[in-house]
Each structure stands twice: as C-alpha cells, then as structure tokens.
C-alpha positions as a printed Julia matrix, in Angstrom:
281×3 Matrix{Float64}:
 27.69  -28.76  -23.98
 28.43  -29.1   -27.66
 25.5   -29.38  -30.05
 26.28  -32.4   -32.28
 22.81  -32.79  -33.73
 22.82  -32.17  -37.49
 19.96  -29.92  -38.55
 18.8   -29.84  -42.01
 16.5   -26.77  -42.73
 13.25  -27.59  -44.6
 12.57  -26.1   -47.92
  9.88  -23.9   -46.38
 10.06  -22.86  -42.75
  6.83  -23.15  -40.66
  6.04  -22.23  -37.15
  5.06  -25.57  -35.75
  6.14  -25.33  -32.18
  7.46  -22.76  -29.73
 11.08  -22.11  -30.05
 11.91  -22.64  -26.42
 13.61  -20.26  -24.01
 12.19  -17.49  -21.76
 10.13  -15.74  -24.27
  8.77  -18.71  -26.18
  5.2   -18.1   -25.22
  5.01  -14.61  -26.76
  7.25  -15.11  -29.83
  5.43  -15.39  -33.15
  6.21  -14.79  -36.79
  3.46  -12.28  -37.22
  3.06   -8.57  -36.35
  0.08   -6.55  -35.29
 -2.27   -6.31  -32.36
 -3.33   -9.6   -30.65
 -5.93   -8.0   -28.35
 -7.82   -4.82  -27.82
 -6.06   -2.9   -25.01
 -6.12    0.89  -24.66
 -3.16    2.68  -23.18
 -3.4     4.78  -20.02
 -2.66    8.6   -20.5
 -1.4    10.81  -17.68
 -1.32   14.53  -17.21
  2.1    15.27  -18.62
  2.99   16.25  -22.13
  5.11   13.09  -22.58
  3.81    9.61  -22.17
  6.34    6.8   -22.08
  5.39    3.2   -22.33
  8.34    1.08  -21.44
 10.12   -1.43  -19.22
 13.48   -1.0   -17.53
 15.5    -3.17  -19.93
 18.68   -1.65  -21.48
 16.7    -0.3   -24.39
 13.94    1.13  -22.04
 16.18    2.93  -19.61
 18.02    4.87  -22.37
 14.86    7.12  -22.6
 13.99    7.41  -18.98
 17.56    8.45  -18.31
 17.36   11.05  -21.07
 14.09   12.45  -19.63
 15.65   12.57  -16.14
 18.7    14.34  -17.43
 16.54   16.93  -19.21
 14.49   17.46  -16.02
 17.82   17.91  -14.05
 18.76   20.65  -16.53
 15.47   22.49  -15.7
 13.47   21.49  -18.87
 10.03   21.5   -17.26
  8.46   20.45  -20.66
 10.22   17.08  -20.28
  7.85   16.14  -17.34
  6.49   12.73  -18.2
  4.35    9.79  -17.12
  5.96    6.32  -17.52
  3.66    3.35  -17.78
  4.79   -0.18  -17.3
  4.69   -2.49  -20.3
  5.06   -6.06  -19.2
  6.7    -7.6   -22.2
  6.63  -10.99  -20.57
  2.84  -10.82  -20.39
  2.48   -9.56  -24.01
  1.38   -6.02  -23.23
  3.33   -4.8   -26.26
  0.84   -6.57  -28.4
 -2.14   -4.68  -27.18
 -3.79   -2.42  -29.8
 -2.97    0.89  -28.03
  0.74    0.03  -27.98
  0.76   -1.25  -31.47
 -0.79    2.11  -32.57
  2.3     3.86  -31.19
  4.8     1.22  -32.32
  3.77   -1.3   -35.04
  7.0    -3.25  -34.21
  5.68   -4.01  -30.63
  9.01   -3.25  -28.97
  9.58   -1.01  -25.95
 10.17    1.88  -25.5
  7.48    3.88  -27.17
  6.69    7.67  -26.6
  3.64    9.81  -27.3
  4.07   13.54  -27.28
  0.8    15.34  -26.55
  2.31   18.87  -26.56
  2.54   19.23  -30.44
 -1.24   19.84  -31.13
 -3.66   17.64  -32.85
 -3.21   13.94  -32.6
 -0.32   12.98  -30.15
  3.0    12.37  -32.08
  4.2     8.8   -31.8
  8.03    8.3   -31.55
  9.32    4.67  -31.48
 12.75    3.02  -31.57
 14.98    4.11  -28.68
 17.46    5.82  -30.86
 14.68    7.82  -32.56
 13.32    8.92  -29.28
 16.7    10.06  -28.09
 17.22   12.22  -31.17
 13.6    13.53  -31.05
 14.06   14.68  -27.41
 17.59   16.03  -27.93
 16.19   18.15  -30.84
 13.15   19.09  -29.02
 14.93   20.49  -26.03
 18.18   21.5   -27.72
 20.68   19.54  -25.6
 22.75   16.4   -25.51
 23.2    16.4   -29.37
 25.75   18.91  -30.64
 24.73   21.37  -33.35
 28.33   21.68  -34.83
 28.55   19.49  -37.92
 31.55   17.23  -36.99
 30.4    16.88  -33.28
 26.91   16.0   -34.33
 27.96   13.45  -36.87
 30.38   11.79  -34.45
 27.56   11.57  -31.86
 25.19   10.09  -34.43
 27.87    7.72  -35.6
 28.08    6.16  -32.22
 24.33    6.26  -31.61
 23.73    4.19  -34.77
 26.68    2.0   -33.91
 24.76    0.98  -30.7
 21.52    0.35  -32.48
 23.34   -1.9   -34.98
 25.69   -3.61  -32.53
 23.68   -4.3   -29.44
 21.35   -6.97  -31.04
 24.45   -9.13  -31.2
 24.99   -8.67  -27.51
 21.21   -9.07  -26.57
 19.65  -11.25  -29.18
 22.87  -13.16  -29.68
 25.09  -13.48  -26.66
 22.44  -12.71  -23.97
 19.93  -15.22  -25.54
 22.32  -18.12  -25.85
 24.22  -17.52  -22.7
 21.14  -16.82  -20.51
 17.86  -17.43  -21.99
 18.12  -20.36  -24.41
 16.65  -23.58  -23.0
 20.02  -25.28  -23.37
 23.65  -24.17  -23.64
 25.18  -24.64  -27.04
 28.89  -24.05  -27.5
 29.01  -22.68  -31.04
 26.48  -19.76  -30.67
 27.86  -18.92  -27.22
 31.34  -18.85  -28.55
 30.31  -16.89  -31.75
 28.55  -14.2   -29.86
 31.0   -14.02  -26.86
 33.71  -13.28  -29.45
 31.69  -10.5   -31.03
 30.74   -8.97  -27.7
 34.38   -8.78  -26.66
 35.2    -7.26  -29.97
 32.67   -4.54  -29.44
 33.95   -3.93  -25.97
 37.49   -3.47  -27.46
 35.97   -1.0   -29.98
 34.63    1.04  -27.11
 37.82    0.69  -24.99
 39.96    2.05  -27.81
 37.53    4.89  -28.45
 37.45    5.91  -24.74
 41.18    5.62  -24.34
 41.45    9.14  -25.71
 38.08   10.57  -24.84
 36.1    11.09  -21.63
 32.93   10.38  -23.27
 31.99    8.19  -26.24
 31.8    11.03  -28.79
 34.26   13.46  -27.18
 34.54   15.66  -24.11
 30.8    16.14  -23.71
 28.17   13.69  -22.37
 25.6    13.11  -25.27
 22.83   10.77  -26.32
 25.54    8.36  -27.54
 26.47    7.7   -23.96
 22.8     7.39  -22.9
 22.31    4.79  -25.65
 25.51    2.89  -25.1
 25.89    2.81  -21.31
 22.73    0.71  -20.51
 24.19   -2.21  -22.63
 27.9    -1.91  -22.5
 28.25    0.01  -19.31
 26.16   -2.4   -17.25
 27.91   -5.31  -19.0
 31.29   -3.87  -17.92
 29.99   -3.52  -14.43
 28.89   -7.17  -14.4
 25.13   -6.31  -14.18
 24.08   -7.68  -17.56
 23.51  -11.46  -17.93
 25.81  -12.04  -14.89
 28.56  -12.41  -17.57
 31.29  -10.25  -16.2
 33.72  -13.06  -15.29
 33.03  -15.01  -18.42
 33.72  -12.1   -20.68
 36.71  -10.81  -18.5
 35.02   -7.28  -18.52
 37.68   -6.07  -16.03
 40.29   -6.11  -18.94
 38.38   -3.11  -20.58
 39.78   -0.4   -18.27
 38.73    2.62  -20.16
 35.11    1.22  -20.53
 35.27    0.52  -16.81
 36.24    4.15  -16.04
 33.44    5.55  -18.3
 30.92    3.1   -16.99
 31.58    3.98  -13.44
 31.56    7.81  -13.99
 28.13    7.6   -15.67
 26.65    5.18  -13.08
 27.17    8.04  -10.49
 25.14   10.65  -12.43
 21.93   11.36  -10.27
 19.73   11.33  -13.4
 21.18    7.97  -14.35
 20.36    6.61  -10.88
 16.83    8.02  -11.17
 16.26    6.87  -14.82
 17.21    3.3   -13.97
 14.46    3.02  -11.44
 11.67    3.85  -13.92
  9.41    1.02  -14.98
 11.62   -1.36  -13.02
  9.95   -4.25  -11.18
 12.86   -6.41  -10.01
 15.87   -6.01   -7.71
 15.96   -4.07   -4.46
 12.56   -2.49   -3.72
 14.15    0.92   -3.27
 15.37    0.76   -6.88
 11.87    0.05   -8.26
  9.34    2.51   -9.67
  6.95    0.42  -11.81
  5.26    3.75  -12.84
  6.54    7.32  -12.71
  4.14   10.32  -12.65
  6.13   12.8   -10.52
  9.64   13.22   -9.38
  8.45   11.94   -5.89
  7.93    8.51   -7.39
 11.77    8.24   -7.6
 12.64    9.64   -4.22
C-alpha cells in the first residue's frame, strides 16, 4: 500500500490521540513513573530486570557466558518486566532506569546503595570490566571492540524502531517508510558481511561483547527469526553474517541466555524468571 495522504504538520505538535500500532496504549511523550511499584530483589549479587527482546538478551547471554567461565560472582536473579503491560513505568524500575527501557541491572555487591546500570551497552561494558573478560585490554583491540559495540547501539534503532516498526507493528503498511528502512537494514547487513569476511568474530579472532550486542539483532535477523523478514530482506545473501550467526547460536551460554525472561515460543525455551541454573535446564 502506498500512502498518498498529504500530511501537513501543525505549528505545535500535541499528543491528541494514540499513535496506533502494537504499543500505542503505553506510548506517551512524558517520562517518569506512572505508578508506585517496588521491584523484587532476590538473593544474588546481580539483579536483572528485563524481557527477552534483542536488547534484553544481550545481558542474559553475557551473564551466562560469565557463569560458563566459572565467575561465581556473576550469579543473578532475572525478573520479568512486561513492557506491554507498562511494568517499565513503575517507580522501582524508573529508579534504576529513568528512561524506562529494559534491560536494567542493580549490583548489590558494591557496598552501600545498590549500583544501578542501565542501557544494554553500558551493562555489557560494566560486566566485562567487573569480571575482566570479553573486552580486550590492549588498546587497539579494546577500541575496535567498543567501535562495534557503539555501532550496534547507534544502528539497531533503524532496524527496530524503523524497519521492524513499519514492517511488523504499524497499524498499516506504508511503502515509503518500509522501503526507507529496508534499504538501511540491508546496508547495515552489508557492513557486517564485509567486516566478517576477514574475521571470525566482529572485532577480530576473539568473541567479545561486540558479538553479544550485535548477534541478538543482526544474527537473529539473518537467521529469519526477527520480524519474520528473512525472505523479504534476502538475508541468505549475507553469507559471512550467516556463518557467524550460526556459530554463535550454538554456544551453550547463548542458548541458555535466550531463555531468560522469555514468555513466548516453545515452552522448553521459556524461563520467565531465572534464580538459579536449574531454571534454564
């Protein structure tokens, strides 16, 4: 469908009606808490409040990778934040992340008030530095890893908020925005494909937080699991991304991390909450 309606923006925008689409009932132009709602706290040092979206699973994958390496201090409780119900606007969650987006982490091991960490990229860097792994210390390797981590943070909104929204969630299909964001999504896949043509992982020979950040978006997209858009985007053409995505998908910690705070799909792949390793077995 082509949108032929001519829209003339008003001089001053006002929020007169829901914008439509899947999340219209919770979207608003204001921040802050909408209700008093304390967050639960478990027994482990790290408390994760999340949902198994691409942004959410970055952190649960990282935590499972740390545990797989024997870092017992990475034990965590994962609590479900149902963003469709507006849990992210409860006062307890807003105290941890004033931007009301998952994931959010509270570290109770630091002494005094729990340390809040929000934004998925910040959480990955925090955990990598806390446990001394998955982020190189050598200057060039560290910088390259962070280059790609921040590439993901800046690029994925075009895939999710742009392509994903208009292709999957918008109340109607409009040709212009779908074409615009499909082109950008394919350009980004080509960026990754060229990078991976000469490297096993995103930043080089070693698996890092750059891979953990990028795979839940672009790996799953390449595997046809994101927005059911594999055929539409001809994802099979990005052979190096395909190779990389398939290798990471087989990692035991990735398999486990994807289950955390998941409430859809096959029941064996769901763990709405995680309080011990047994919750994922």
